[in-house]
């Protein structure tokens, strides 16, 4: 059945149908009408024979020739009539075949042009800016059905990415505005003499500038990754060494919070080829998040080889992530608590951290995923990196 789902097989079938219809019509006309004409021709021919006044002897003589070909003049007249009728019958058959072909062609072309017209109208609407326009596929499985399905997907994807772009522009504007407003307020205060130009004020302003700088750097990293131009300086490193770099950077913070920070990595694991600075940035970000969202228990950094891929895990026993939030966690500017721009320790939260992690890991040919049993059940982030053995 699947074979008949293509346009070419449908067209072939339609042409075959037209051919069969044509043959059937011509044959039917011929067999019916020609037989009738032939019978008449024979009967009329005989009539001439019997009616010529030359008696039965002639007929006996002709015996086997009692076929209507009685005399030269009569024969040509009957023959002409017969032939004319045969030609007329053939012409009728041919006209019938043409009408049948036209009917089949009309039905077929309607079936073909209708969805194409719908697609053309939808493309025009999209060109006019109506992204997300859909066409009815109505269960077609042929090339036109597949074209319509691809069109619908492309249209929906375009609408989604346009909406994401708009949202991202709004998020960037929002994230830039907050530190800029703080900076402007302090600067105006100093200029007007209402705020003292003290070291504390300078510190606050410096912090806001640093935040702006981070934001701009993050956006630059993302745009480089989007363009596939994130520069990577890959070097061989043992996974344990990589985890230890992050472990050392955060052990003090973990201890201050009363959390255990452990590393689990077999010394026999093979080396991986990664940009050490960028991969450290990935792990640092994951551990920094784990510290922010874990109040008791432990944070475990582990490495494991599985099917030629190195799995680098950061697991915590913190507040976990709800099933609703999980699918969006890597989206740019996504924060579970959208209203919170800074966490309790004052660390600026842009919602770009995990998006950058994903971009860096993907640039290495790997992937990153998250698992969480739900709120207060902890979270586990797994970074995969291909191993060049
Ligand atoms: P942010 O800059 O806000 O930290 P991220 O992209 O790093 O942005 O994280 C997005 C959101 O994912 C955070 O706002 C937080 O709600 C959630 N999240 C990330 N890591 C964890 C974790 N280990 N435990 C619980 N929630 C987390």
Short mmCIF file of C-alpha atoms and ligand atoms in Angstrom, two decimals:
data_model
loop_
_atom_site.label_atom_id
_atom_site.label_comp_id
_atom_site.label_asym_id
_atom_site.label_seq_id
_atom_site.Cartn_x
_atom_site.Cartn_y
_atom_site.Cartn_z
CA UNK A 1 0.00 0.00 0.00
CA UNK A 2 2.90 2.28 0.85
CA UNK A 3 4.06 2.21 -2.78
CA UNK A 4 0.88 4.02 -3.87
CA UNK A 5 1.53 6.89 -1.49
CA UNK A 6 3.79 8.67 -3.95
CA UNK A 7 2.67 11.24 -6.46
CA UNK A 8 4.41 9.48 -9.35
CA UNK A 9 2.62 6.18 -8.64
CA UNK A 10 -0.72 8.03 -8.42
CA UNK A 11 -0.09 9.79 -11.72
CA UNK A 12 0.98 6.51 -13.33
CA UNK A 13 -2.18 4.87 -12.03
CA UNK A 14 -4.32 7.74 -13.30
CA UNK A 15 -2.77 7.53 -16.77
CA UNK A 16 -3.26 3.77 -16.71
CA UNK A 17 -6.90 4.32 -15.78
CA UNK A 18 -7.34 6.79 -18.64
CA UNK A 19 -5.72 4.28 -21.03
CA UNK A 20 -7.94 1.43 -19.84
CA UNK A 21 -11.05 3.65 -20.05
CA UNK A 22 -10.11 4.69 -23.59
CA UNK A 23 -9.57 1.11 -24.70
CA UNK A 24 -12.78 0.00 -22.99
CA UNK A 25 -14.85 2.76 -24.61
CA UNK A 26 -13.42 2.28 -28.10
CA UNK A 27 -13.80 -1.51 -27.83
CA UNK A 28 -17.39 -1.25 -26.54
CA UNK A 29 -18.40 1.17 -29.29
CA UNK A 30 -16.71 -0.96 -31.89
CA UNK A 31 -18.08 -4.31 -30.79
CA UNK A 32 -21.62 -2.97 -30.40
CA UNK A 33 -21.88 -0.55 -33.21
CA UNK A 34 -19.63 -2.20 -35.79
CA UNK A 35 -21.41 -5.51 -35.35
CA UNK A 36 -24.71 -3.74 -35.83
CA UNK A 37 -23.42 -1.89 -38.89
CA UNK A 38 -21.87 -5.05 -40.25
CA UNK A 39 -25.15 -6.97 -39.85
CA UNK A 40 -26.98 -4.17 -41.60
CA UNK A 41 -24.38 -4.05 -44.32
CA UNK A 42 -24.67 -7.79 -44.89
CA UNK A 43 -28.49 -7.66 -44.80
CA UNK A 44 -28.66 -4.68 -47.14
CA UNK A 45 -26.08 -6.30 -49.43
CA UNK A 46 -28.22 -9.43 -49.63
CA UNK A 47 -31.26 -7.29 -50.27
CA UNK A 48 -29.52 -5.90 -53.34
CA UNK A 49 -28.65 -9.41 -54.49
CA UNK A 50 -32.22 -10.66 -54.22
CA UNK A 51 -33.66 -7.52 -55.61
CA UNK A 52 -31.74 -7.33 -58.90
CA UNK A 53 -34.20 -9.48 -60.83
CA UNK A 54 -31.64 -12.04 -61.92
CA UNK A 55 -33.26 -14.91 -59.99
CA UNK A 56 -32.07 -17.58 -57.56
CA UNK A 57 -29.58 -19.16 -59.94
CA UNK A 58 -27.36 -16.22 -59.56
CA UNK A 59 -27.60 -16.54 -55.86
CA UNK A 60 -26.75 -20.19 -55.99
CA UNK A 61 -23.90 -19.44 -58.27
CA UNK A 62 -22.58 -16.92 -55.84
CA UNK A 63 -23.34 -19.39 -53.03
CA UNK A 64 -20.45 -18.74 -50.78
CA UNK A 65 -20.41 -15.14 -51.88
CA UNK A 66 -23.81 -14.39 -50.34
CA UNK A 67 -21.93 -11.84 -48.31
CA UNK A 68 -23.27 -8.60 -49.63
CA UNK A 69 -20.57 -8.08 -52.26
CA UNK A 70 -23.07 -8.61 -54.99
CA UNK A 71 -22.11 -6.09 -57.63
CA UNK A 72 -19.43 -3.44 -58.15
CA UNK A 73 -21.75 -0.40 -57.76
CA UNK A 74 -23.83 -1.80 -54.85
CA UNK A 75 -20.70 -2.98 -53.11
CA UNK A 76 -19.04 0.36 -53.08
CA UNK A 77 -22.21 2.06 -51.89
CA UNK A 78 -22.71 -0.45 -49.05
CA UNK A 79 -19.01 -0.51 -48.33
CA UNK A 80 -18.90 3.26 -48.15
CA UNK A 81 -21.84 3.31 -45.79
CA UNK A 82 -20.28 0.60 -43.67
CA UNK A 83 -16.89 2.30 -43.60
CA UNK A 84 -18.43 5.66 -42.77
CA UNK A 85 -20.26 4.08 -39.87
CA UNK A 86 -17.09 2.37 -38.69
CA UNK A 87 -15.19 5.66 -38.84
CA UNK A 88 -18.03 7.39 -36.99
CA UNK A 89 -17.98 4.69 -34.33
CA UNK A 90 -14.21 5.03 -33.93
CA UNK A 91 -14.54 8.79 -33.67
CA UNK A 92 -17.27 8.42 -31.05
CA UNK A 93 -15.07 5.98 -29.12
CA UNK A 94 -12.16 8.41 -29.33
CA UNK A 95 -14.35 11.34 -28.19
CA UNK A 96 -15.59 9.18 -25.31
CA UNK A 97 -11.98 8.40 -24.38
CA UNK A 98 -11.06 12.10 -24.50
CA UNK A 99 -14.04 12.99 -22.27
CA UNK A 100 -13.06 10.24 -19.83
CA UNK A 101 -9.44 11.49 -19.87
CA UNK A 102 -10.65 15.03 -19.23
CA UNK A 103 -12.81 13.91 -16.32
CA UNK A 104 -10.02 11.86 -14.72
CA UNK A 105 -7.57 14.71 -15.41
CA UNK A 106 -9.91 17.26 -13.81
CA UNK A 107 -10.39 15.15 -10.69
CA UNK A 108 -6.65 14.45 -10.46
CA UNK A 109 -5.53 18.03 -11.07
CA UNK A 110 -8.06 19.25 -8.50
CA UNK A 111 -6.52 16.86 -5.99
CA UNK A 112 -3.07 18.20 -6.90
CA UNK A 113 -3.68 21.91 -7.26
CA UNK A 114 -5.93 22.40 -4.24
CA UNK A 115 -3.21 21.64 -1.63
CA UNK A 116 -0.62 23.50 -3.73
CA UNK A 117 -2.91 26.55 -3.79
CA UNK A 118 -3.36 26.23 -0.02
CA UNK A 119 0.44 26.01 0.39
CA UNK A 120 0.98 29.04 -1.86
CA UNK A 121 -1.55 31.07 0.12
CA UNK A 122 0.11 30.00 3.40
CA UNK A 123 3.59 30.95 2.10
CA UNK A 124 2.26 34.34 1.06
CA UNK A 125 0.75 34.87 4.50
CA UNK A 126 4.11 33.93 6.04
CA UNK A 127 5.95 36.30 3.70
CA UNK A 128 3.62 39.02 4.95
CA UNK A 129 4.77 38.29 8.49
CA UNK A 130 2.09 35.90 9.69
CA UNK A 131 4.53 33.35 11.13
CA UNK A 132 3.11 30.06 12.38
CA UNK A 133 0.58 29.75 9.51
CA UNK A 134 -0.53 26.14 9.10
CA UNK A 135 -2.07 24.25 6.17
CA UNK A 136 -4.47 21.32 6.51
CA UNK A 137 -2.65 18.08 5.70
CA UNK A 138 -5.78 15.84 5.89
CA UNK A 139 -3.87 12.59 6.22
CA UNK A 140 -2.09 12.78 2.85
CA UNK A 141 1.02 10.68 2.79
CA UNK A 142 2.34 11.50 -0.67
CA UNK A 143 4.95 14.12 -1.59
CA UNK A 144 2.40 16.93 -1.21
CA UNK A 145 1.37 15.63 2.22
CA UNK A 146 5.02 15.48 3.27
CA UNK A 147 5.63 18.96 1.86
CA UNK A 148 2.68 20.30 3.85
CA UNK A 149 3.91 18.57 7.03
CA UNK A 150 7.42 20.03 6.58
CA UNK A 151 5.92 23.44 5.84
CA UNK A 152 3.82 23.30 9.01
CA UNK A 153 6.85 22.32 11.08
CA UNK A 154 9.03 25.01 9.51
CA UNK A 155 6.32 27.59 10.08
CA UNK A 156 5.79 26.57 13.72
CA UNK A 157 9.58 26.54 14.35
CA UNK A 158 9.95 29.98 12.79
CA UNK A 159 7.13 31.36 14.93
CA UNK A 160 8.69 29.83 18.02
CA UNK A 161 12.19 31.12 17.29
CA UNK A 162 10.83 34.56 16.47
CA UNK A 163 8.95 34.57 19.76
CA UNK A 164 12.10 33.40 21.59
CA UNK A 165 14.15 36.14 19.91
CA UNK A 166 11.65 38.77 20.99
CA UNK A 167 11.61 37.38 24.50
CA UNK A 168 15.41 37.32 24.58
CA UNK A 169 15.67 40.93 23.41
CA UNK A 170 13.23 41.90 26.15
CA UNK A 171 15.23 39.88 28.71
CA UNK A 172 18.53 41.45 27.65
CA UNK A 173 17.01 44.93 27.85
CA UNK A 174 15.60 44.10 31.28
CA UNK A 175 18.89 42.67 32.59
CA UNK A 176 20.88 45.62 31.29
CA UNK A 177 18.44 48.16 32.68
CA UNK A 178 18.68 47.09 36.33
CA UNK A 179 22.43 47.70 36.84
CA UNK A 180 22.31 50.76 34.58
CA UNK A 181 19.51 52.26 36.69
CA UNK A 182 21.54 51.65 39.88
CA UNK A 183 24.66 53.19 38.31
CA UNK A 184 22.72 56.20 37.02
CA UNK A 185 21.10 56.75 40.42
CA UNK A 186 24.45 56.79 42.24
CA UNK A 187 26.13 58.95 39.59
CA UNK A 188 23.33 61.51 39.65
CA UNK A 189 23.46 61.50 43.46
CA UNK A 190 27.22 62.14 43.45
CA UNK A 191 26.83 64.87 40.79
CA UNK A 192 24.04 66.59 42.76
CA UNK A 193 25.87 66.17 46.05
CA UNK A 194 23.12 64.03 47.61
CA UNK A 195 25.32 60.91 47.73
CA UNK A 196 28.79 60.86 49.19
CA UNK A 197 31.51 59.56 46.88
CA UNK A 198 32.66 57.00 49.48
CA UNK A 199 34.60 53.71 48.93
CA UNK A 200 31.35 51.75 49.66
CA UNK A 201 29.51 53.61 46.90
CA UNK A 202 32.42 53.00 44.54
CA UNK A 203 32.26 49.28 45.48
CA UNK A 204 28.54 49.12 44.69
CA UNK A 205 29.08 50.82 41.35
CA UNK A 206 32.02 48.57 40.57
CA UNK A 207 29.88 45.51 41.32
CA UNK A 208 27.19 46.70 38.92
CA UNK A 209 29.76 47.34 36.19
CA UNK A 210 31.17 43.85 36.78
CA UNK A 211 27.67 42.42 36.47
CA UNK A 212 27.18 44.26 33.18
CA UNK A 213 30.54 42.98 31.97
CA UNK A 214 29.57 39.38 32.84
CA UNK A 215 26.30 39.75 31.04
CA UNK A 216 27.93 41.12 27.90
CA UNK A 217 30.59 38.37 28.01
CA UNK A 218 27.92 35.70 28.43
CA UNK A 219 25.97 37.04 25.49
CA UNK A 220 29.13 37.12 23.41
CA UNK A 221 29.94 33.50 24.32
CA UNK A 222 26.43 32.47 23.30
CA UNK A 223 26.50 34.34 20.01
CA UNK A 224 29.93 32.85 19.18
CA UNK A 225 28.59 29.37 20.00
CA UNK A 226 25.48 30.02 17.88
CA UNK A 227 27.71 30.91 14.96
CA UNK A 228 29.83 27.80 15.59
CA UNK A 229 32.82 30.04 16.23
CA UNK A 230 33.49 29.45 19.91
CA UNK A 231 37.30 29.14 20.01
CA UNK A 232 38.38 25.98 21.85
CA UNK A 233 41.94 25.31 22.94
CA UNK A 234 41.70 21.55 23.45
CA UNK A 235 44.24 19.78 25.60
CA UNK A 236 44.42 16.29 27.08
CA UNK A 237 43.47 16.18 30.75
CA UNK A 238 42.56 13.44 33.20
CA UNK A 239 38.89 13.76 34.27
CA UNK A 240 39.95 13.60 37.91
CA UNK A 241 42.26 16.62 37.48
CA UNK A 242 39.42 18.52 35.83
CA UNK A 243 37.02 17.76 38.69
CA UNK A 244 39.68 18.63 41.27
CA UNK A 245 40.15 22.11 39.78
CA UNK A 246 36.48 22.84 40.47
CA UNK A 247 36.51 20.99 43.80
CA UNK A 248 39.40 23.15 45.05
CA UNK A 249 37.69 26.34 43.91
CA UNK A 250 34.51 25.60 45.88
CA UNK A 251 35.60 23.53 48.89
CA UNK A 252 35.71 26.56 51.18
CA UNK A 253 32.23 27.77 50.22
CA UNK A 254 30.88 24.24 50.72
CA UNK A 255 32.47 23.99 54.16
CA UNK A 256 31.10 27.37 55.14
CA UNK A 257 27.61 26.12 54.27
CA UNK A 258 28.21 22.86 56.14
CA UNK A 259 28.06 20.82 52.93
CA UNK A 260 30.33 17.95 51.92
CA UNK A 261 32.01 18.26 48.52
CA UNK A 262 33.26 14.91 47.22
CA UNK A 263 35.02 13.76 44.06
CA UNK A 264 34.58 10.26 42.66
CA UNK A 265 36.81 9.47 39.69
CA UNK A 266 38.83 6.34 38.97
CA UNK A 267 42.52 6.98 38.28
CA UNK A 268 42.38 4.39 35.48
CA UNK A 269 39.98 6.53 33.42
CA UNK A 270 41.34 7.70 30.04
CA UNK A 271 42.20 11.34 29.40
CA UNK A 272 39.73 13.59 27.62
CA UNK A 273 40.55 16.33 25.10
CA UNK A 274 38.81 19.51 26.14
CA UNK A 275 39.36 23.24 26.45
CA UNK A 276 40.33 23.08 30.12
CA UNK A 277 39.34 26.67 30.90
CA UNK A 278 35.94 26.37 29.26
CA UNK A 279 35.21 22.94 30.75
CA UNK A 280 36.23 24.26 34.17
CA UNK A 281 33.79 27.13 33.60
CA UNK A 282 31.08 24.50 32.93
CA UNK A 283 31.81 22.52 36.10
CA UNK A 284 32.26 25.67 38.20
CA UNK A 285 28.87 26.92 37.06
CA UNK A 286 27.20 23.60 37.90
CA UNK A 287 28.82 23.44 41.35
CA UNK A 288 28.05 27.09 42.00
CA UNK A 289 24.36 26.40 41.22
CA UNK A 290 24.44 23.27 43.38
CA UNK A 291 25.81 25.34 46.28
CA UNK A 292 23.13 27.99 45.83
CA UNK A 293 20.29 25.51 45.84
CA UNK A 294 21.51 23.05 48.50
CA UNK A 295 21.08 23.68 52.21
CA UNK A 296 22.19 20.33 53.60
CA UNK A 297 23.80 17.10 52.51
CA UNK A 298 26.47 16.87 49.85
CA UNK A 299 27.62 17.79 46.40
CA UNK A 300 29.33 15.01 44.46
CA UNK A 301 31.46 15.49 41.36
CA UNK A 302 32.06 12.21 39.54
CA UNK A 303 33.51 10.88 36.29
CA UNK A 304 32.62 7.61 34.59
CA UNK A 305 33.39 6.04 31.21
CA UNK A 306 30.37 4.68 29.37
CA UNK A 307 30.28 3.43 25.75
CA UNK A 308 33.27 5.53 24.67
CA UNK A 309 31.86 8.65 26.32
CA UNK A 310 33.03 10.34 29.50
CA UNK A 311 30.20 11.21 31.85
CA UNK A 312 30.96 14.11 34.21
CA UNK A 313 28.29 14.37 36.90
CA UNK A 314 27.45 17.05 39.42
CA UNK A 315 24.91 15.74 41.91
CA UNK A 316 23.46 17.62 44.85
CA UNK A 317 20.99 16.91 47.66
CA UNK A 318 19.34 20.31 47.37
CA UNK A 319 15.94 21.71 46.55
CA UNK A 320 15.68 19.90 43.22
CA UNK A 321 13.78 21.03 40.16
CA UNK A 322 10.07 20.55 39.52
CA UNK A 323 8.89 18.51 36.52
CA UNK A 324 7.32 21.68 35.05
CA UNK A 325 10.61 23.56 35.13
CA UNK A 326 12.87 20.73 33.92
CA UNK A 327 12.19 21.10 30.15
CA UNK A 328 13.04 24.83 30.27
CA UNK A 329 16.06 24.75 32.51
CA UNK A 330 18.56 25.24 29.61
CA UNK A 331 16.53 28.04 27.96
CA UNK A 332 18.20 31.43 27.83
CA UNK A 333 17.17 33.78 30.63
CA UNK A 334 15.05 31.05 32.24
CA UNK A 335 14.92 31.20 36.02
CA UNK A 336 12.67 28.91 38.02
CA UNK A 337 11.90 31.89 40.22
CA UNK A 338 11.46 34.50 37.46
CA UNK A 339 11.15 37.34 39.92
CA UNK A 340 14.51 36.65 41.54
CA UNK A 341 17.31 38.50 39.82
CA UNK A 342 19.80 37.99 42.60
CA UNK A 343 20.01 35.07 44.97
CA UNK A 344 20.14 35.30 48.74
CA UNK A 345 23.92 35.79 48.68
CA UNK A 346 23.52 38.69 46.27
CA UNK A 347 24.97 36.75 43.32
CA UNK A 348 23.50 38.07 40.09
CA UNK A 349 21.38 35.46 38.39
CA UNK A 350 20.86 36.02 34.68
CA UNK A 351 19.33 32.71 33.68
CA UNK A 352 22.14 32.35 31.15
CA UNK A 353 24.37 30.01 33.15
CA UNK A 354 22.93 26.70 31.95
CA UNK A 355 22.48 28.00 28.38
CA UNK A 356 26.21 28.79 28.29
CA UNK A 357 27.06 25.40 29.78
CA UNK A 358 25.04 23.71 27.05
CA UNK A 359 26.67 25.82 24.32
CA UNK A 360 30.20 25.03 25.54
CA UNK A 361 29.51 21.31 25.94
CA UNK A 362 27.90 21.10 22.49
CA UNK A 363 30.90 22.90 20.98
CA UNK A 364 32.96 19.99 22.37
CA UNK A 365 30.68 17.50 20.58
CA UNK A 366 29.05 16.49 23.84
CA UNK A 367 25.74 17.06 25.56
CA UNK A 368 24.34 18.01 28.94
CA UNK A 369 21.22 16.73 30.63
CA UNK A 370 19.47 17.18 33.95
CA UNK A 371 17.59 14.83 36.23
CA UNK A 372 15.63 15.60 39.34
CA UNK A 373 13.08 13.53 41.16
CA UNK A 374 11.29 16.75 42.07
CA UNK A 375 11.35 19.43 44.72
CA UNK A 376 13.68 18.78 47.65
CA UNK A 377 14.90 15.58 45.97
CA UNK A 378 18.19 17.00 44.72
CA UNK A 379 19.41 17.46 41.14
CA UNK A 380 21.91 15.76 38.92
CA UNK A 381 23.55 17.34 35.87
CA UNK A 382 25.40 15.03 33.47
CA UNK A 383 27.89 16.38 30.96
CA UNK A 384 28.99 13.94 28.24
CA UNK A 385 32.28 14.35 26.38
CA UNK A 386 33.41 12.05 23.57
CA UNK A 387 36.66 10.23 24.41
CA UNK A 388 39.36 10.03 21.74
CA UNK A 389 41.03 6.71 22.60
P1 LIG B 1 21.05 31.46 36.84
O1 LIG B 1 21.96 32.43 36.25
O2 LIG B 1 19.75 32.04 37.26
O3 LIG B 1 21.66 30.58 37.83
P2 LIG B 1 21.00 29.08 35.29
O4 LIG B 1 20.80 28.96 33.83
O5 LIG B 1 22.31 28.68 35.85
O6 LIG B 1 20.63 30.56 35.62
O7 LIG B 1 19.87 28.25 36.02
C1 LIG B 1 18.55 28.40 35.62
C2 LIG B 1 17.64 28.00 36.76
O8 LIG B 1 17.77 26.61 36.99
C3 LIG B 1 17.99 28.64 38.06
O9 LIG B 1 17.30 29.86 38.19
C4 LIG B 1 17.52 27.64 39.08
O10 LIG B 1 16.18 27.91 39.41
C5 LIG B 1 17.58 26.31 38.35
N1 LIG B 1 18.73 25.49 38.81
C6 LIG B 1 19.94 25.39 38.25
N2 LIG B 1 20.73 24.53 38.90
C7 LIG B 1 19.99 24.05 39.93
C8 LIG B 1 20.24 23.11 41.00
N3 LIG B 1 21.42 22.50 41.13
N4 LIG B 1 19.23 22.87 41.86
C9 LIG B 1 18.04 23.49 41.73
N5 LIG B 1 17.75 24.38 40.75
C10 LIG B 1 18.71 24.66 39.87
#
